Amino acid sequence: MYTNALLTDLYQLTMMQGLFLEGKHEQYCVFDRYYRSNPFNGGYTVVAGLEHLIDYVSRIHFSDDDIDYLKKTGIFCDEFLEYLRTWSFTGDIYAMPEGTVAFPQEVLLRVHAKKDECLLLETCMSMIMNHESLIATKARRVRTVAGKDALMEFGLRRAQGESAGVYGARSAMIGGFNGTSNVLAGALFHIPILGTMAHSWVMSFPTELEAFRAYARQYPNNLILLVDTYNTLKQGVPDAITVFQEMKEAGTLPKSYGIRLDSGDLAYLSKEARRMFEEAGFGDAVIAASNDLDETLISELKIQGCAINSWGVGTNLITAKGSPSLGGVFKLVGQYDGDVFVPKIKMSDNAEKISNPGIKNVLRIYDKKTGKMKADIIALEGETIDPTQDLHLTSDKAPWRSRLIPANSFEVKTMLRPIFLKGKLVYDLPSLSDIIAYADEQMDSLWPEYQRLVNPEEMWVQRSAKVSALREKVLKEESLHFF
Amino acid sequence: MYTNALLTDLYQLTMMQGLFLEGKHEQYCVFDRYYRSNPFNGGYTVVAGLEHLIDYVSRIHFSDDDIDYLKKTGIFCDEFLEYLRTWSFTGDIYAMPEGTVAFPQEVLLRVHAKKDECLLLETCMSMIMNHESLIATKARRVRTVAGKDALMEFGLRRAQGESAGVYGARSAMIGGFNGTSNVLAGALFHIPILGTMAHSWVMSFPTELEAFRAYARQYPNNLILLVDTYNTLKQGVPDAITVFQEMKEAGTLPKSYGIRLDSGDLAYLSKEARRMFEEAGFGDAVIAASNDLDETLISELKIQGCAINSWGVGTNLITAKGSPSLGGVFKLVGQYDGDVFVPKIKMSDNAEKISNPGIKNVLRIYDKKTGKMKADIIALEGETIDPTQDLHLTSDKAPWRSRLIPANSFEVKTMLRPIFLKGKLVYDLPSLSDIIAYADEQMDSLWPEYQRLVNPEEMWVQRSAKVSALREKVLKEESLHFF
């Protein structure tokens, strides 16, 4: 059996071997994971994927089959392959918990490990965290516009592969969805599984009405009837009303019941359906909708006064339409020459691509009165901010902008948690429902201005004075050295 | 262990149980898989995913853990769960081979099976085929503009999950790529694995030049030096030339050698680098590039006369940027009432969403002289076209348009192959290299006008007279019945 140790780019393995042969593979390094801009032109990213990452890191090793394959490629020498046989992750990982709201340039995750360990982890770690954070973020955007409506994840058939479907469903929950149609995701992650009726059911009976009656017989407690197989308003809704009426008379109508719209103009059809239900005495029927929905369309439908209160969101959520990737990167921020830590920087012709050197954490400033986030400071690990003193902030991007946060008006939280120490998992994995509660709390601490779909307010994120000074220093040294 | 039998939407399982309890689950049905419009506003789709689908269908069954989970949901009765224990796929599947070029409305795959088998297969089958065809199509668009240049798939770190990375790499090969950086994909599918040098390598040495020399020592036969860590033209390219010169003098310069550009303006930098190499006597150096490439950017860079001849394409390929999903659907086209086949149609308010009823195949008309495709006919299974007679075509969408293809000027090929018959695999799985050869041949049979990235010519695809007549008939019956 091949393992996920092979789920990496070839150059990570060739760099590992090269360093091994040059005697440099065990140099102890620090790498940061961060991203440069928010997906969907939004105001934030919701961190997800940590549980999956922990599973990957905990289990990573090379199987005999892995080694045999690598040998067959002709690229690797026996000495290195022998070394891989007993290779495992022995370093430290610090990370923001799942559900944390994060912003560009922030340290989302930090690895302290031998250089070859950092290299091997990079690709798969990036893939897992990029993907799951992306979907959680997309889901949260949908939740923002859906308010208190029900949100169902329906995307499996259009997902980019099995893991996209399964981990996407979990990420959607972190982003505020209520459940998924994906049964395997339900089984693996204890997510509520949801579903209504298929067109093929309606087409399995001589008439739509017979199909609805049979469904009501089989699933009286999940009574959402799909009304668009033939003609939504002329037939589907009247047939649904007939069945609701029959059940009402028999005393079997459940507390929650309704219809699903899957084609046509959802604003118009839902309003007409609502009117028909009200006239027939079924004003509390659920009107669910699906069909190429995303946060923009839901928002527009709501502006038009649609009468939908349950949304099945599929393709555009599960594929993160609009921003199908999150550009999270993993960069060397320092390494040890013996016992001496040497901060490092990734130079670039593009100023915004230059990384922040040093071992860092993120300090989040919350307003005491409202509980809302005010700013994030990228600080050196161990740096503290005294909340009994005024806090002076100066923007990194626009140094002429500054802010004062008065003493005793704020609280400070440190965002990274230890996950692995010396290769051992030290983090108590929270349950998915705890993660969801934390994610909701994180979002509640963001003013709506930062949650806006389009042109949101930008969170104040800046380096601490110490990080700025270190960056200047390293930048100057690197420039002297190389130009 | 949970199995992929759970990798489905809940409603497929609830519909299965409902039909089971209504005694309708064994009704024999025919379902078509097709899609309605080409991804990326392109002229075609490259079919991929069949091998993966075959693996899925061959192995599908419910494990004890699957059944236990379903029981715990409280949705399923014991009688149905017992039925699932021995459930397997017993039907027939016909499909276009991987690598086939396909067009909207065409039958890509046809299933003849008990209704509950069609239901269970729908979601996962759609996911597999949608995803892999999408990536193969994206890759083919890149190949179209890359001409004979080398194309490397580098997307794993931004893929939407593990399967997106692994099956995406395979699909990229069907779309004409030369290899992947994804080691697991290489191991699983015998794909060439490729890679160059990482920034972290350069940063592991005191100077770039020392890093290049060490790399040349370790990998003299994969000598592609990454030149953008500090300053591409002032330092990276000169350092590379120094190393090439040293190797030339030592007689160790390999036949293929060169550099990779990963930031900055790729057109300008590549032209300057080429000039510098030519002046130094290394005019045949490979110039590879990466950094947010896709078919549009490569095309533009080529128009600007860039000197790149090897491309690493990552994020935008592996996530199918621009069209991150393929809207393939799976629709009932007929069912058996006892021994009588009753053609079925999916009604819709949108005309283009109405399906073609009946058991159908696709007949492809090739011009004898050029070998190019001329038209596709969606015909009833068993319908033939006599190539010794004139062929009169009339457009479905624009009935005033017609064409005559003269007798003896064309050949006819039938596009669907039997894959499973009565649940048994009857298809000899071709090797990936055979699939790639067939995919290349398929693309060669398309005039460049159909391959254009933007506003391509539309392939002539029409129903046969028999399919049209059947569609009219069923449409009329359904309308009478329901409105």
Coordinates of C-alpha atoms in Angstrom, one line a residue, chain B residues 20-381:
Chain B
F20 CA -38.2 -0.9 -2.1
L21 CA -41.1 -0.5 0.3
E22 CA -43.4 0.4 -2.6
G23 CA -42.2 -2.7 -4.6
K24 CA -40.7 -0.6 -7.4
H25 CA -37.0 -0.8 -6.8
E26 CA -36.4 -3.5 -9.3
Q27 CA -38.0 -1.8 -12.2
Y28 CA -35.5 -1.9 -15.1
C29 CA -34.5 1.5 -16.3
V30 CA -32.2 3.2 -18.7
F31 CA -30.3 6.4 -17.6
D32 CA -28.2 8.7 -19.8
R33 CA -25.3 10.7 -18.6
Y34 CA -24.7 13.9 -20.6
Y35 CA -23.9 17.6 -20.1
R36 CA -25.5 20.7 -21.5
S37 CA -22.7 23.1 -22.3
N38 CA -18.9 23.0 -22.7
P39 CA -16.8 24.1 -19.8
F40 CA -14.6 27.2 -20.2
N41 CA -16.9 28.5 -23.0
G42 CA -14.8 26.0 -25.1
G43 CA -15.7 23.9 -28.1
Y44 CA -15.5 20.4 -26.6
T45 CA -15.0 18.2 -23.5
V46 CA -12.4 15.5 -23.1
V47 CA -14.0 12.5 -21.5
A48 CA -12.0 11.1 -18.5
G49 CA -12.7 9.2 -15.3
L50 CA -13.9 5.8 -16.8
E51 CA -11.1 3.8 -15.1
H52 CA -11.9 5.3 -11.8
L53 CA -15.6 4.7 -12.4
I54 CA -15.0 1.1 -13.2
D55 CA -13.1 0.6 -10.0
Y56 CA -15.9 2.2 -8.1
V57 CA -18.7 0.2 -9.7
S58 CA -16.7 -3.1 -9.5
R59 CA -16.3 -2.8 -5.8
I60 CA -19.5 -1.2 -4.6
H61 CA -21.2 -3.0 -1.7
F62 CA -22.3 -2.2 1.8
S63 CA -20.0 -3.1 4.6
D64 CA -21.2 -4.0 8.1
D65 CA -20.0 -0.6 9.3
D66 CA -22.0 1.1 6.5
I67 CA -25.1 -0.7 7.5
D68 CA -24.5 0.0 11.2
Y69 CA -24.2 3.7 10.5
L70 CA -27.3 3.7 8.3
K71 CA -29.2 2.0 11.1
K72 CA -28.1 4.5 13.6
T73 CA -29.5 7.4 11.6
G74 CA -33.0 6.0 12.3
I75 CA -34.1 6.6 8.7
F76 CA -33.9 3.0 7.5
C77 CA -35.9 -0.1 8.4
D78 CA -34.3 -3.4 9.1
E79 CA -35.8 -5.1 6.0
F80 CA -34.2 -2.6 3.7
L81 CA -30.9 -2.7 5.5
E82 CA -30.8 -6.5 5.2
Y83 CA -31.5 -6.0 1.5
L84 CA -28.5 -3.7 1.2
R85 CA -26.2 -6.3 2.8
T86 CA -26.2 -8.3 -0.5
W87 CA -26.8 -5.5 -2.9
S88 CA -24.4 -5.1 -5.8
F89 CA -24.5 -3.7 -9.3
T90 CA -26.0 -6.1 -11.8
G91 CA -26.7 -3.9 -14.8
D92 CA -25.1 -2.8 -18.0
I93 CA -23.0 0.3 -18.6
Y94 CA -22.0 1.6 -22.0
A95 CA -19.6 4.6 -22.2
M96 CA -17.3 6.6 -24.4
P97 CA -13.7 5.6 -23.8
E98 CA -11.4 7.9 -21.9
G99 CA -9.8 10.5 -24.2
T100 CA -12.9 10.8 -26.4
V101 CA -13.8 14.3 -27.5
A102 CA -17.5 14.9 -26.7
F103 CA -20.0 17.7 -27.2
P104 CA -23.1 18.9 -25.4
Q105 CA -26.3 16.7 -25.3
E106 CA -24.3 13.6 -26.3
V107 CA -24.7 10.3 -24.5
L108 CA -21.4 10.0 -22.7
L109 CA -22.5 7.0 -20.7
R110 CA -25.7 4.9 -20.5
V111 CA -26.8 2.6 -17.7
H112 CA -29.3 -0.2 -18.0
A113 CA -30.2 -1.4 -14.5
K114 CA -32.7 -1.8 -11.7
K115 CA -33.9 1.6 -10.7
D116 CA -32.3 1.4 -7.3
E117 CA -28.9 0.6 -8.8
C118 CA -29.2 3.7 -11.1
L119 CA -30.0 5.8 -8.1
L120 CA -27.2 4.6 -5.9
L121 CA -24.6 5.1 -8.7
E122 CA -25.8 8.5 -9.8
T123 CA -24.0 10.8 -7.3
C124 CA -20.5 9.2 -7.2
M125 CA -20.5 8.4 -10.9
S126 CA -21.3 12.0 -11.7
M127 CA -18.7 13.3 -9.3
I128 CA -16.0 11.1 -10.8
M129 CA -16.8 11.7 -14.4
N130 CA -17.5 15.4 -14.0
H131 CA -14.3 16.1 -12.2
E132 CA -11.9 14.1 -14.3
S133 CA -13.4 15.2 -17.6
L134 CA -13.2 18.8 -16.5
I135 CA -9.5 18.6 -15.7
A136 CA -8.7 16.7 -18.9
T137 CA -10.5 19.4 -20.8
K138 CA -8.7 22.2 -19.0
A139 CA -5.4 20.4 -19.6
R140 CA -6.2 20.0 -23.3
R141 CA -6.8 23.7 -23.6
V142 CA -3.4 24.4 -22.2
R143 CA -1.8 21.8 -24.5
T144 CA -3.5 23.5 -27.5
V145 CA -1.7 26.8 -26.8
A146 CA 1.6 25.2 -25.6
G147 CA 2.2 23.5 -28.9
K148 CA 5.2 21.1 -28.6
D149 CA 6.5 22.7 -25.3
A150 CA 6.9 20.5 -22.2
L151 CA 3.9 20.7 -19.8
M152 CA 4.2 19.8 -16.1
E153 CA 1.3 19.5 -13.7
F154 CA 2.3 21.2 -10.4
G155 CA -1.0 21.8 -8.7
L156 CA -1.2 19.4 -5.7
R157 CA -0.7 22.1 -3.0
R158 CA -3.7 24.0 -4.2
A159 CA -5.9 21.1 -5.2
Q160 CA -9.3 20.7 -3.6
G161 CA -8.3 17.6 -1.6
E162 CA -6.3 14.5 -2.2
S163 CA -8.4 12.9 -4.9
A164 CA -8.5 16.2 -6.8
G165 CA -4.7 16.2 -6.8
V166 CA -4.2 12.5 -7.6
Y167 CA -7.0 12.0 -10.2
G168 CA -6.4 15.5 -11.5
A169 CA -2.8 14.6 -12.3
R170 CA -4.0 11.6 -14.2
S171 CA -6.6 13.6 -16.1
A172 CA -3.9 16.2 -17.0
M173 CA -2.0 13.4 -18.8
I174 CA -5.1 12.5 -20.8
G175 CA -5.3 16.2 -21.6
G176 CA -1.8 16.1 -23.1
F177 CA 0.5 17.0 -20.2
N178 CA 4.0 15.3 -20.0
G179 CA 4.2 14.6 -16.3
T180 CA 3.3 15.6 -12.8
S181 CA 5.1 16.6 -9.6
N182 CA 2.6 14.5 -7.7
V183 CA 4.5 11.5 -6.5
L184 CA 1.5 9.5 -5.4
A185 CA -0.2 10.0 -8.8
G186 CA 3.1 8.8 -10.4
A187 CA 3.1 5.7 -8.2
L188 CA -0.6 4.9 -8.8
F189 CA -0.9 5.5 -12.5
H190 CA 2.7 5.1 -13.8
I191 CA 2.9 8.8 -14.8
P192 CA 6.3 10.4 -15.3
I193 CA 7.1 12.4 -12.2
L194 CA 8.9 15.7 -12.7
G195 CA 10.3 18.5 -10.6
T196 CA 13.0 21.1 -10.5
M197 CA 14.5 23.0 -7.5
A198 CA 12.8 24.7 -4.5
H199 CA 13.5 28.1 -3.1
S200 CA 14.2 26.4 0.2
W201 CA 17.2 24.6 -1.5
V202 CA 18.7 27.9 -2.5
M203 CA 18.1 29.4 0.9
S204 CA 19.9 26.4 2.5
F205 CA 23.3 27.6 1.2
P206 CA 25.3 30.7 2.0
T207 CA 25.0 31.9 -1.6
E208 CA 22.9 31.1 -4.7
L209 CA 26.0 30.0 -6.6
E210 CA 26.9 27.5 -3.9
A211 CA 23.3 26.2 -4.0
F212 CA 23.5 25.8 -7.7
R213 CA 26.8 24.0 -7.6
A214 CA 25.5 21.6 -4.9
Y215 CA 22.4 20.9 -7.0
A216 CA 24.5 20.2 -10.1
R217 CA 26.6 17.8 -8.0
Q218 CA 23.5 16.0 -6.7
Y219 CA 21.3 16.1 -9.8
P220 CA 23.5 16.6 -12.9
N221 CA 20.8 15.0 -15.1
N222 CA 17.9 17.1 -13.9
L223 CA 19.7 20.4 -14.2
I224 CA 16.9 23.0 -14.1
L225 CA 18.1 25.8 -11.8
L226 CA 15.5 28.1 -10.0
V227 CA 16.8 31.6 -10.7
D228 CA 14.4 34.0 -8.9
T229 CA 15.3 33.6 -5.3
Y230 CA 17.2 36.9 -5.1
N231 CA 17.3 38.7 -8.4
T232 CA 16.6 36.8 -11.7
L233 CA 18.6 38.8 -14.2
K234 CA 21.3 40.3 -12.0
Q235 CA 22.1 37.2 -10.1
G236 CA 20.1 34.1 -10.9
V237 CA 20.9 33.8 -14.6
P238 CA 24.6 34.8 -14.2
D239 CA 25.0 32.2 -11.5
A240 CA 23.3 29.6 -13.7
I241 CA 25.7 30.5 -16.6
T242 CA 28.7 30.2 -14.2
V243 CA 27.6 26.7 -13.3
F244 CA 26.8 25.7 -16.9
Q245 CA 30.2 27.0 -17.9
E246 CA 32.0 25.0 -15.2
M247 CA 30.2 21.8 -16.2
K248 CA 30.9 22.4 -19.9
E249 CA 34.6 22.8 -19.1
A250 CA 34.5 19.6 -17.0
G251 CA 32.6 17.8 -19.8
T252 CA 29.6 17.1 -17.4
L253 CA 27.0 19.5 -18.9
P254 CA 24.0 17.2 -19.7
K255 CA 22.1 17.4 -23.0
S256 CA 19.1 19.0 -21.4
Y257 CA 19.7 21.8 -18.9
G258 CA 18.3 25.2 -18.1
I259 CA 16.5 27.4 -15.6
R260 CA 13.1 28.0 -14.1
L261 CA 11.4 31.4 -13.7
D262 CA 8.8 31.6 -10.9
S263 CA 8.1 35.3 -10.5
G264 CA 8.3 38.7 -12.2
D265 CA 7.4 39.3 -15.8
L266 CA 7.8 36.0 -17.5
A267 CA 7.9 37.4 -21.1
Y268 CA 10.5 40.0 -20.4
L269 CA 12.6 37.8 -18.1
S270 CA 12.6 34.9 -20.5
K271 CA 13.7 37.0 -23.5
E272 CA 16.5 38.6 -21.5
A273 CA 17.6 35.2 -20.1
R274 CA 17.6 33.8 -23.6
R275 CA 19.7 36.6 -24.9
M276 CA 22.1 36.2 -22.0
F277 CA 22.3 32.4 -22.6
E278 CA 22.9 32.9 -26.3
E279 CA 25.7 35.4 -25.7
A280 CA 27.3 32.9 -23.3
G281 CA 27.0 30.0 -25.8
F282 CA 24.1 28.3 -24.0
G283 CA 21.4 29.1 -26.6
D284 CA 19.8 25.6 -26.2
A285 CA 19.1 26.0 -22.5
V286 CA 15.6 25.1 -21.4
I287 CA 13.7 28.1 -20.0
A288 CA 10.9 26.7 -17.8
A289 CA 8.3 28.9 -16.1
S290 CA 5.7 28.6 -13.4
N291 CA 3.5 31.1 -11.4
D292 CA -0.2 31.2 -11.9
L293 CA -0.2 30.0 -15.5
D294 CA -3.2 28.9 -17.5
E295 CA -4.0 28.7 -21.2
T296 CA -4.8 32.4 -21.5
L297 CA -1.6 33.6 -19.9
I298 CA 0.5 31.1 -21.9
S299 CA -1.1 32.2 -25.1
E300 CA -0.5 35.9 -24.3
L301 CA 3.1 35.3 -23.3
K302 CA 3.7 33.5 -26.6
I303 CA 2.1 36.4 -28.5
Q304 CA 4.7 38.6 -26.8
G305 CA 7.5 36.4 -28.0
C306 CA 8.5 34.9 -24.7
A307 CA 11.4 32.5 -24.8
I308 CA 9.8 29.8 -22.5
N309 CA 9.7 26.2 -23.7
S310 CA 8.6 24.3 -20.6
W311 CA 5.6 25.2 -18.5
G312 CA 4.7 24.2 -14.9
V313 CA 1.0 24.7 -14.5
G314 CA -0.5 24.3 -11.1
T315 CA -3.4 26.0 -9.3
N316 CA -5.4 27.1 -12.4
L317 CA -5.3 23.6 -14.0
I318 CA -5.9 21.5 -10.9
T319 CA -8.9 23.6 -9.8
A320 CA -10.2 24.2 -13.3
K321 CA -10.2 27.9 -12.9
G322 CA -12.8 29.7 -14.9
S323 CA -15.2 26.8 -14.8
P324 CA -14.6 24.8 -11.6
S325 CA -17.4 22.3 -12.3
L326 CA -18.8 20.3 -15.3
G327 CA -22.5 20.2 -15.2
G328 CA -22.9 16.6 -16.2
V329 CA -26.3 15.1 -15.4
F330 CA -27.8 11.6 -15.2
K331 CA -31.4 11.3 -16.4
L332 CA -34.0 8.6 -16.9
V333 CA -34.6 8.1 -20.6
G334 CA -36.8 5.1 -20.4
Q335 CA -38.0 2.2 -18.2
Y336 CA -39.5 -1.3 -18.7
D337 CA -43.1 -2.0 -17.8
G338 CA -42.7 -5.7 -17.8
D339 CA -41.1 -6.4 -21.2
V340 CA -42.3 -3.2 -22.8
F341 CA -39.8 -0.4 -23.0
V342 CA -41.4 3.0 -22.3
P343 CA -39.3 6.0 -23.3
K344 CA -39.2 8.8 -20.8
I345 CA -38.4 12.4 -20.8
K346 CA -37.4 15.0 -18.2
M347 CA -39.8 17.9 -18.6
S348 CA -38.7 21.4 -17.9
D349 CA -39.7 25.0 -18.3
N350 CA -36.3 25.5 -20.0
A351 CA -36.4 23.9 -23.5
E352 CA -32.7 23.0 -23.5
K353 CA -33.2 21.1 -20.2
I354 CA -35.6 18.6 -21.8
S355 CA -33.8 15.3 -22.3
N356 CA -33.8 13.0 -25.3
P357 CA -35.8 9.8 -24.6
G358 CA -34.9 6.3 -25.7
I359 CA -31.9 4.0 -25.8
K360 CA -29.3 5.9 -27.8
N361 CA -25.8 5.9 -29.1
V362 CA -23.6 8.6 -30.8
L363 CA -22.6 8.1 -34.4
R364 CA -19.6 10.2 -35.4
I365 CA -19.1 11.2 -39.0
Y366 CA -15.4 11.5 -40.1
D367 CA -14.3 13.0 -43.4
K368 CA -12.5 10.2 -45.3
K369 CA -9.8 12.5 -46.9
T370 CA -8.8 14.6 -43.9
G371 CA -9.8 12.3 -41.0
K372 CA -11.5 15.3 -39.4
M373 CA -14.8 15.0 -37.6
K374 CA -17.7 16.5 -39.5
A375 CA -20.7 15.9 -37.3
D376 CA -22.2 13.8 -34.5
I377 CA -25.6 12.2 -34.7
I378 CA -27.4 11.2 -31.5
A379 CA -29.2 8.1 -32.9
L380 CA -31.2 5.2 -31.5
E381 CA -29.0 2.2 -30.5

